[in-house]
mmCIF file of C-alpha atoms in Angstrom:
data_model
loop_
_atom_site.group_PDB
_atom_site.id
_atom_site.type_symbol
_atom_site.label_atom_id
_atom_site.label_comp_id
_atom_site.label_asym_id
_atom_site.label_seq_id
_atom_site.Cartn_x
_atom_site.Cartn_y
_atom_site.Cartn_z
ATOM 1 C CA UNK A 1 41.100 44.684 12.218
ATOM 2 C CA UNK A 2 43.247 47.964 12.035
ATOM 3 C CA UNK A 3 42.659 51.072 13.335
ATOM 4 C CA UNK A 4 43.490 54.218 10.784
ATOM 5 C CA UNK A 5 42.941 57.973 12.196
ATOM 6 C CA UNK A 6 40.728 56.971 14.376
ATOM 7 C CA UNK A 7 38.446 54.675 12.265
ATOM 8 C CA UNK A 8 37.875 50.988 12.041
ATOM 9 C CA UNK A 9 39.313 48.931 9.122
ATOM 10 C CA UNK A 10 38.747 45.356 8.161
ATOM 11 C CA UNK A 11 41.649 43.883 6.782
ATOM 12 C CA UNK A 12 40.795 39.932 6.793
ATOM 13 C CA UNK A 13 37.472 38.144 8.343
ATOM 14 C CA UNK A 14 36.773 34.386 8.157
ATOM 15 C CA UNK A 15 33.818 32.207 9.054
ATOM 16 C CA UNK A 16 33.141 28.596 9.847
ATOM 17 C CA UNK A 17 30.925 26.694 7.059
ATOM 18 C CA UNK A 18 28.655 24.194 8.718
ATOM 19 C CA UNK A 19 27.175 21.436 6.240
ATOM 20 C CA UNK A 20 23.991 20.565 7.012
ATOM 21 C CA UNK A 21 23.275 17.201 7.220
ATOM 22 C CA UNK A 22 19.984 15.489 6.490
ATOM 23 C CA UNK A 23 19.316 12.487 8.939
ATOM 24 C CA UNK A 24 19.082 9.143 7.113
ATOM 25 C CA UNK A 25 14.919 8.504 8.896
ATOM 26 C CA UNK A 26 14.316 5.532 9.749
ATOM 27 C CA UNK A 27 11.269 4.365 8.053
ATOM 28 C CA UNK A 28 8.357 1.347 8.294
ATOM 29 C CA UNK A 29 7.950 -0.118 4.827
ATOM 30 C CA UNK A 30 4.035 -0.110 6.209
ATOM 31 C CA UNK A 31 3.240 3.238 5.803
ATOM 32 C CA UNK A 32 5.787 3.994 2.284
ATOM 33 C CA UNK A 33 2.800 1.393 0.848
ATOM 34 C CA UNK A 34 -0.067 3.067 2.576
ATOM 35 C CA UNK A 35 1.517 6.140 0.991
ATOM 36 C CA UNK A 36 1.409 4.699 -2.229
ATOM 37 C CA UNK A 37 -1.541 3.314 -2.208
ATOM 38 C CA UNK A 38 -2.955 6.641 -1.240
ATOM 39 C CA UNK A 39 -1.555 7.965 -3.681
ATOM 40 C CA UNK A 40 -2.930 5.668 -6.364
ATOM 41 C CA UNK A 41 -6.211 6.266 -5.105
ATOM 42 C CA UNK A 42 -6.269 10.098 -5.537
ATOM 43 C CA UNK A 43 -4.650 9.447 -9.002
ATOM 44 C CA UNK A 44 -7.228 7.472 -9.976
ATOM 45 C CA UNK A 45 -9.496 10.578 -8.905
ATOM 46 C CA UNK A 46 -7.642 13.313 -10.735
ATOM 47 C CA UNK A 47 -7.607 11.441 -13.720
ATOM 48 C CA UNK A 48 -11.508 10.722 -13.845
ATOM 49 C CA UNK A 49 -11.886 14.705 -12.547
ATOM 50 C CA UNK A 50 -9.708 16.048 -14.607
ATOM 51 C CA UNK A 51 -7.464 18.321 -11.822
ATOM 52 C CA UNK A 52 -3.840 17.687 -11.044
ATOM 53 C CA UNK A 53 -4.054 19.528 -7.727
ATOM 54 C CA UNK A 54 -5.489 15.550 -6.427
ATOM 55 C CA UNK A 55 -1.736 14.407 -6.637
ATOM 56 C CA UNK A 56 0.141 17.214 -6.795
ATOM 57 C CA UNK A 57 1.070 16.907 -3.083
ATOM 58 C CA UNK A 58 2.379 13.638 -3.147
ATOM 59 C CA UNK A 59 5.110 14.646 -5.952
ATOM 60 C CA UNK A 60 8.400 16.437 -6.032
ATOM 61 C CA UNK A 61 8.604 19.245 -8.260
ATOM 62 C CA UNK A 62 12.033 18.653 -8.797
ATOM 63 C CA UNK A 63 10.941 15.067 -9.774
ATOM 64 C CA UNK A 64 10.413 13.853 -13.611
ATOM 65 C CA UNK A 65 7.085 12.295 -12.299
ATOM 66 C CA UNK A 66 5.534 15.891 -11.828
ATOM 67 C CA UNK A 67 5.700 17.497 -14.908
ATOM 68 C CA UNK A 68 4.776 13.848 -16.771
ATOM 69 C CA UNK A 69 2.050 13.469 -14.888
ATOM 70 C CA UNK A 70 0.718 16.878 -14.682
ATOM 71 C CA UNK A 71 0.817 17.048 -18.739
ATOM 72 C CA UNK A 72 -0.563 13.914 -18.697
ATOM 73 C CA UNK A 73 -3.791 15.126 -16.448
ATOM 74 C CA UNK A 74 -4.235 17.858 -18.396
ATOM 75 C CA UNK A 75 -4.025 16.625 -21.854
ATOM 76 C CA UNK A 76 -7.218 13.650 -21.313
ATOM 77 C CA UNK A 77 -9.199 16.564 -18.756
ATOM 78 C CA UNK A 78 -12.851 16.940 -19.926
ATOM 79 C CA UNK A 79 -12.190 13.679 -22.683
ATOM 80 C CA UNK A 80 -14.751 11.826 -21.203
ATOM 81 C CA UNK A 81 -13.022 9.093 -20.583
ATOM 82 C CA UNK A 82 -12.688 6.983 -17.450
ATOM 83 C CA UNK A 83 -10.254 5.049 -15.222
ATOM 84 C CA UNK A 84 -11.159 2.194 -12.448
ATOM 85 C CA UNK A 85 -8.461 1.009 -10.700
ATOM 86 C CA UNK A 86 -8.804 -2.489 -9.482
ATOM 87 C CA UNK A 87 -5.086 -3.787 -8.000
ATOM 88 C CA UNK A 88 -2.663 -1.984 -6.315
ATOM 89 C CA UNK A 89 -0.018 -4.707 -4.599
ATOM 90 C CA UNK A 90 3.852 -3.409 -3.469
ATOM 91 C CA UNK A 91 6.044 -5.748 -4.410
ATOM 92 C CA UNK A 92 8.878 -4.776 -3.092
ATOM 93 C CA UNK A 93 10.632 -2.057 -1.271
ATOM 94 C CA UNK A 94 14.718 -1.263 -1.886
ATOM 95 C CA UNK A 95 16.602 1.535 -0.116
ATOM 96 C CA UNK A 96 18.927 2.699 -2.447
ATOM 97 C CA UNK A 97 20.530 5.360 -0.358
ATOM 98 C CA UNK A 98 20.042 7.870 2.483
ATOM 99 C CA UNK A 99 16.128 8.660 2.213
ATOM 100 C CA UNK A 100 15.576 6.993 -0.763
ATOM 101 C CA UNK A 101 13.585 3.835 -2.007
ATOM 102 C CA UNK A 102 12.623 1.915 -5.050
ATOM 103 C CA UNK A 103 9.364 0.447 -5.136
ATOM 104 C CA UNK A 104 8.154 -2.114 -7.037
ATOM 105 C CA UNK A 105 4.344 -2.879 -7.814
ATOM 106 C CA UNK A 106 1.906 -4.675 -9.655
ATOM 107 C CA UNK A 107 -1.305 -3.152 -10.974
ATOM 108 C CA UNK A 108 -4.389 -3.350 -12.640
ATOM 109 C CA UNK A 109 -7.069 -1.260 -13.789
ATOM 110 C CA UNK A 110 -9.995 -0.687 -16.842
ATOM 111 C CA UNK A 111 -9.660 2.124 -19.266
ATOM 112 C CA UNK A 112 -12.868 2.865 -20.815
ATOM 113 C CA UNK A 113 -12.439 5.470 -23.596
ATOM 114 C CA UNK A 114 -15.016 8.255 -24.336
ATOM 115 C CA UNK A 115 -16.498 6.252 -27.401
ATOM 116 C CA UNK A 116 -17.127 3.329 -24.446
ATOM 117 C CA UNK A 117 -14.414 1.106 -25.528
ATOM 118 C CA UNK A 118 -12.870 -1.119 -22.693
ATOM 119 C CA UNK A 119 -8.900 -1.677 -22.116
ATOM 120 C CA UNK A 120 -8.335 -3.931 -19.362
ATOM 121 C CA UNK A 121 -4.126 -3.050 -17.868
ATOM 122 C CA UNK A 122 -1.757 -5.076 -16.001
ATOM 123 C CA UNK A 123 1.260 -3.603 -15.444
ATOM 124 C CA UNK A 124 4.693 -3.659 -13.520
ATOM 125 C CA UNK A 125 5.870 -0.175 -12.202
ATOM 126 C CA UNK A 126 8.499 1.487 -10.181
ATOM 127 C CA UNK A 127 8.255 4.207 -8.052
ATOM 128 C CA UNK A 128 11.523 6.403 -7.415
ATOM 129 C CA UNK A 129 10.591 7.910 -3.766
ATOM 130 C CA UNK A 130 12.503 10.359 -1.668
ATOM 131 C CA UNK A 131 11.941 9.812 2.659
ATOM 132 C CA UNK A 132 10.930 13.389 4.155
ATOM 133 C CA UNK A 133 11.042 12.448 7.529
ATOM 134 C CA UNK A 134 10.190 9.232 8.541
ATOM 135 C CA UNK A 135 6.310 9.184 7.751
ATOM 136 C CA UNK A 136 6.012 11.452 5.147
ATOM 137 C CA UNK A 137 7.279 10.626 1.361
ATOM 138 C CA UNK A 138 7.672 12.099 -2.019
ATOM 139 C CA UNK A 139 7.658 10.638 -5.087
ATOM 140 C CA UNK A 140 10.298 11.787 -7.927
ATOM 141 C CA UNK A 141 9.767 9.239 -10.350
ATOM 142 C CA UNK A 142 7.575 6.338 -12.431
ATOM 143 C CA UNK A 143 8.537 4.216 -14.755
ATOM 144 C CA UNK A 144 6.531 1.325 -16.549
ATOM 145 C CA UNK A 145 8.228 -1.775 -16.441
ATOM 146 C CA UNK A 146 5.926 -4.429 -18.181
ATOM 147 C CA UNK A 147 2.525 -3.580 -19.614
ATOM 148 C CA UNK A 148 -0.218 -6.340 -20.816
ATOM 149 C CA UNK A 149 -3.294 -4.902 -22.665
ATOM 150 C CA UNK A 150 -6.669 -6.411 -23.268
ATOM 151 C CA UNK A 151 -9.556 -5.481 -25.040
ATOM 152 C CA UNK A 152 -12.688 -6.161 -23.406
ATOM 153 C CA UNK A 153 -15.848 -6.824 -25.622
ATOM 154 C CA UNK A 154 -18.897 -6.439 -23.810
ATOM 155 C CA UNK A 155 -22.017 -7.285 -26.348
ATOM 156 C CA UNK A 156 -24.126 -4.140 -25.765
ATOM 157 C CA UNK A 157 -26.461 -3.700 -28.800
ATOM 158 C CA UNK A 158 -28.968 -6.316 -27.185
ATOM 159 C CA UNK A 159 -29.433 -3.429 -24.583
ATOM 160 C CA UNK A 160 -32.072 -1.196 -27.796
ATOM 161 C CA UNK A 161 -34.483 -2.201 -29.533
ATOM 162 C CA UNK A 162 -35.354 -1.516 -33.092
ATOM 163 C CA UNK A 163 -38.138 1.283 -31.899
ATOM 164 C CA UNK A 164 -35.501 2.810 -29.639
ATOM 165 C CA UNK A 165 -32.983 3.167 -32.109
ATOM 166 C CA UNK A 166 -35.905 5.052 -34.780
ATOM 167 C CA UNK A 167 -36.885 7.351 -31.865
ATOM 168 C CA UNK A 168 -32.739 8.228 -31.547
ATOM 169 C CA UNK A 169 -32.550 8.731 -35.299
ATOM 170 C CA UNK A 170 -36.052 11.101 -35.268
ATOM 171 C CA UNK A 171 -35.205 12.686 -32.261
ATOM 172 C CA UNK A 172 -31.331 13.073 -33.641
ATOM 173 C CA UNK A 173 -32.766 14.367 -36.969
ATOM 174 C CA UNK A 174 -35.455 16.866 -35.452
ATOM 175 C CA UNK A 175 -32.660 18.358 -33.023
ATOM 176 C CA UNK A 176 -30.445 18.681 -36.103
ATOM 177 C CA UNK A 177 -32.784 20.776 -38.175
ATOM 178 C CA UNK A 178 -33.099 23.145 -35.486
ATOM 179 C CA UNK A 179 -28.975 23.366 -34.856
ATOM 180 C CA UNK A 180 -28.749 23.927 -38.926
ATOM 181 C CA UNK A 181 -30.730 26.756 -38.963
ATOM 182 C CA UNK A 182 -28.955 28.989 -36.074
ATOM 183 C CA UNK A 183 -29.351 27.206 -32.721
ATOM 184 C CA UNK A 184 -25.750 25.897 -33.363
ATOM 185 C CA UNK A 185 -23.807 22.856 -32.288
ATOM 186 C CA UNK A 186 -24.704 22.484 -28.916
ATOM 187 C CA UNK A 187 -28.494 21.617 -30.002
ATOM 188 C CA UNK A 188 -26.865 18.109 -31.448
ATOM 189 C CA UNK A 189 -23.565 17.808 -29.461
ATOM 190 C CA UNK A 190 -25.030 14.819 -26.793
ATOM 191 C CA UNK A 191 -25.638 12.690 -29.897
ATOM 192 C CA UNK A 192 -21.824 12.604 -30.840
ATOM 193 C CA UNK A 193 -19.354 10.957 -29.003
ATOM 194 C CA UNK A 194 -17.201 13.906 -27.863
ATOM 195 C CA UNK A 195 -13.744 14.483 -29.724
ATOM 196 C CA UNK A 196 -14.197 11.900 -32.191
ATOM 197 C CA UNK A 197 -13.804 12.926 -35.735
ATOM 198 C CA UNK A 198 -17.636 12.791 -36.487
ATOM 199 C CA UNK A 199 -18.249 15.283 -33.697
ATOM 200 C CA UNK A 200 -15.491 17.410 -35.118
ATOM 201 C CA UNK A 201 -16.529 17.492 -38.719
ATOM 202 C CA UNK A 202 -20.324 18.371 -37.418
ATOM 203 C CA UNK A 203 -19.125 20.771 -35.347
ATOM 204 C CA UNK A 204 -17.420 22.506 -38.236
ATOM 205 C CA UNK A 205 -20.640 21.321 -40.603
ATOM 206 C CA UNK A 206 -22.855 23.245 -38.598
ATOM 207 C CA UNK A 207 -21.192 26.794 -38.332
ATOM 208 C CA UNK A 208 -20.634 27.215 -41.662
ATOM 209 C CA UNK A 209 -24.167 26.712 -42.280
ATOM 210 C CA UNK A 210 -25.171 29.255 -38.963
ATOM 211 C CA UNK A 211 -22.218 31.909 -40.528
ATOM 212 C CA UNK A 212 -24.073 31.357 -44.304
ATOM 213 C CA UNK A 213 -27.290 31.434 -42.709
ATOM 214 C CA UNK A 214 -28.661 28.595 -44.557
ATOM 215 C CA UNK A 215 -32.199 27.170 -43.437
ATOM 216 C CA UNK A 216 -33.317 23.271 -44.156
ATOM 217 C CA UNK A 217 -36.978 22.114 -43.930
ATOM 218 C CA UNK A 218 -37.467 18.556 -43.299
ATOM 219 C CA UNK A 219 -40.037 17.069 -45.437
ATOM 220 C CA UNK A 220 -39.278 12.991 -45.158
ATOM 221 C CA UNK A 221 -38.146 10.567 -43.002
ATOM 222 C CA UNK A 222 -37.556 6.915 -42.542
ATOM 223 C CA UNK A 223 -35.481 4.705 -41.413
ATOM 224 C CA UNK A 224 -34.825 1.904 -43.833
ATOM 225 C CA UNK A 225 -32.927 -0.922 -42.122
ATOM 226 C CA UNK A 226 -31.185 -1.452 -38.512
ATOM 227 C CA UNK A 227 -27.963 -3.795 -39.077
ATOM 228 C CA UNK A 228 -25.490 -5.699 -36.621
ATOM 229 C CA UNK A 229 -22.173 -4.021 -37.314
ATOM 230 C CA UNK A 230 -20.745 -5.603 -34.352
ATOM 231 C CA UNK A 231 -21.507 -6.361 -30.308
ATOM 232 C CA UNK A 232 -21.405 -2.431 -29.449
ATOM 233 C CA UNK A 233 -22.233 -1.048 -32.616
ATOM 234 C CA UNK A 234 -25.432 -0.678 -35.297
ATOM 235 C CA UNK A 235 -25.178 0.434 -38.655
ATOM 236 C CA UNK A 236 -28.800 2.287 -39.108
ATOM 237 C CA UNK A 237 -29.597 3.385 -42.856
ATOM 238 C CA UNK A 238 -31.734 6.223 -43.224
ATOM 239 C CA UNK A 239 -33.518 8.294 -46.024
ATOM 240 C CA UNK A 240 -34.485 11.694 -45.867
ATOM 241 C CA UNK A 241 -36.359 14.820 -48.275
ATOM 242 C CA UNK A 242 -35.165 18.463 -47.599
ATOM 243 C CA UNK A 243 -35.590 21.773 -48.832
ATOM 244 C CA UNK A 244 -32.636 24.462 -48.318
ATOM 245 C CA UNK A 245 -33.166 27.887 -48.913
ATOM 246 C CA UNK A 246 -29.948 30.188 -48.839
ATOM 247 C CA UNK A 247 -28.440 34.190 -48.347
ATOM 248 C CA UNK A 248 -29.168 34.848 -51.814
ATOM 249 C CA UNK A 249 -32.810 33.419 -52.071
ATOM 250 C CA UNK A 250 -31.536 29.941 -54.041
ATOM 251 C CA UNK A 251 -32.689 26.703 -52.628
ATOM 252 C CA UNK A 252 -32.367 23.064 -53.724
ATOM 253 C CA UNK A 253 -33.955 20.137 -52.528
ATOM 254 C CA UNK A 254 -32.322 16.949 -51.759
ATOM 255 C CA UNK A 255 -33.474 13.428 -51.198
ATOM 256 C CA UNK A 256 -30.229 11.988 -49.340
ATOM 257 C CA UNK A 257 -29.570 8.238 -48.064
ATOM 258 C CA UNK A 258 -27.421 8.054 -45.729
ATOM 259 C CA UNK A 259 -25.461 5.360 -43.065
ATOM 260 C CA UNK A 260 -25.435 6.495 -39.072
ATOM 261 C CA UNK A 261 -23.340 3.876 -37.334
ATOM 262 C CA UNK A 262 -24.594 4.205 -33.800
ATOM 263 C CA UNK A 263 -22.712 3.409 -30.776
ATOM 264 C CA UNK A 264 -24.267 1.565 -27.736
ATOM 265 C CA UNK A 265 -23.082 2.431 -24.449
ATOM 266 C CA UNK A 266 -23.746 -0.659 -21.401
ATOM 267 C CA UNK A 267 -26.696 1.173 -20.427
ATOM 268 C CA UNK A 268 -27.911 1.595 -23.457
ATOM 269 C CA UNK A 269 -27.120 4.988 -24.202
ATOM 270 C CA UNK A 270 -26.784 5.943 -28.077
ATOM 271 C CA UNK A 271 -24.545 8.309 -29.862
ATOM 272 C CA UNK A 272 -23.200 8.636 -33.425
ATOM 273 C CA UNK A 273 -19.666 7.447 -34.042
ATOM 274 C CA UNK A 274 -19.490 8.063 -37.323
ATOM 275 C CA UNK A 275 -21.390 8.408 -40.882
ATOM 276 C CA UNK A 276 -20.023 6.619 -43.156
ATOM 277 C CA UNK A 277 -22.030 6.856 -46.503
ATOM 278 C CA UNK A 278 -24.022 9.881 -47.721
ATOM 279 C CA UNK A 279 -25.494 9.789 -51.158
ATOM 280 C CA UNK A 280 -27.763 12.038 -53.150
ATOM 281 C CA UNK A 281 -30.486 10.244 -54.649
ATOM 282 C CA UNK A 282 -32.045 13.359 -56.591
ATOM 283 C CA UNK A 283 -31.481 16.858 -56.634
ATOM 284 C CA UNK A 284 -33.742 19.991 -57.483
ATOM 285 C CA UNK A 285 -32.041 23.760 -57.716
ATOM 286 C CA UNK A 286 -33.871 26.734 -57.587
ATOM 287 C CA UNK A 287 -32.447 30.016 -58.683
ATOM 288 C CA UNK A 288 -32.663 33.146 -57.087
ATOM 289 C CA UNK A 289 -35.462 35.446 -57.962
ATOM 290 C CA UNK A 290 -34.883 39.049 -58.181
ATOM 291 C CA UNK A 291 -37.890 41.741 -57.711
ATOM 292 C CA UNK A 292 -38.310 43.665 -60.808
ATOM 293 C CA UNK A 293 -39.222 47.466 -60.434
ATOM 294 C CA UNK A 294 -41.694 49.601 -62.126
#
């Protein structure tokens, strides 16, 4: 420092740098699997609820496992679909350097989709987690290491019987008529399995009918035959009468046959996976008719 007319000039400063150092904790492989496990068991949670926020405390941000498993969450939220995990076991536990361990597990668990297809899982993992002090953890990364799938047939379609299945179909069919002609979608949508391509293309069915404002009348229905398609599924053939009427005062009336292929849940709920046939039997078409004036 220099002094110039009376005023204070710096000329040259220096400080001294300290590095902080992180202690290497010391750490009880114990509670690194009780954090696991936790955090298994809150996964298992946010996946079946939909929410990321379950797990997002136990991950690093910095960490590839956040942003994989937070897409992940939010790409299957409100699918229907459910998880239940079954095995958790740590395998082993490495320390590959100061604060952090590799973590090896085995694990099982059932998927069961939305349509109520089972998956049973076995797989191999390892967890890439970073010591924050020497009980609390963060995990960076997951990898899967092995992965063994197996389907898992349950026989389900013993759970109806043939008068259950008609009342589905009437009860279906009644609903239907009413979401045709302006109560929309959401009159029909807990007969579909939601998602599936059948629910998409009646979703899409049924507006442009509301947007036309098309009407139907039932006039006949009957179920002709219930089928064994296969243990979880029924292929139920169906014929039906009805009248349209349209914008422009045409109508038509149809006599349709058509396939449901019905989808039998464990407990012996029903929804409609898909339709695979749909043929008109006979058709009538009525024109317009315009008022003449005096």
């Amino acid at each position: 420092m220099e002094v110039d007319n009376g005023e204070m000039r710096i000329v040259a400063s220096s400080h001294d740098v300290m590095e902080v150092i992180e202690p290497d904790y010391h750490i009880y492989n114990e509670d690194l699997s009780a954090f696991l496990r936790q955090f298994r068991a809150d996964y298992m949670v946010a996946l079946n609820e939909g929410y990321f926020s379950y797990i997002e405390s136990y991950l690093s941000e910095s960490g590839r496992a956040y942003s994989g498993l937070r897409d992940y969450v939010q790409s299957i939220s409100g699918q229907g679909h459910y998880f239940d995990f079954q095995v958790f076991d740590v395998q082993s536990i490495e320390k590959l350097g100061s604060n952090q361990y590799r973590v090896k597990t085995y694990e099982e668990f059932v998927f069961t989709s939305n349509e109520g297809k089972q998956t049973a899982y076995q797989k191999e993992k390892e967890y890439l987690v970073q010591a924050l002090s020497e009980t609390t953890f963060s995990i960076l990364q997951i990898e899967d290491l092995h992965t063994v799938r197996e389907e898992i047939i349950v026989r389900t379609i013993d759970n109806v019987s043939s008068w259950q299945v008609e009342d589905f179909i009437e009860r279906y069919y009644r609903d239907f008529i009413y979401a045709f002609n302006g109560a929309g979608f959401s009159y029909v949508e807990e007969y579909f399995i939601q998602g599936n391509s059948e629910y998409n293309a009646t979703v899409n069915y049924i507006a442009n009918a509301n947007e036309k404002e098309m009407h139907v009348q039932n006039q006949f229905l009957r179920v002709d035959g219930i089928w064994e398609h296969d243990d979880t599924r029924l292929l139920v053939e169906v014929e039906v009468v009805d009248a349209y009427s349209y914008r422009d005062g045409s109508g038509d009336e149809k006599r349709v046959s058509v396939d449901y292929l019905i989808h039998v849940s464990e407990y012996g709920t029903m929804r409609i996976e898909e339709i695979p046939r749909l043929d008109i039997l006979e058709e009538y078409r009525y024109d317009a008719v315009e008022n003449e004036g005096e």
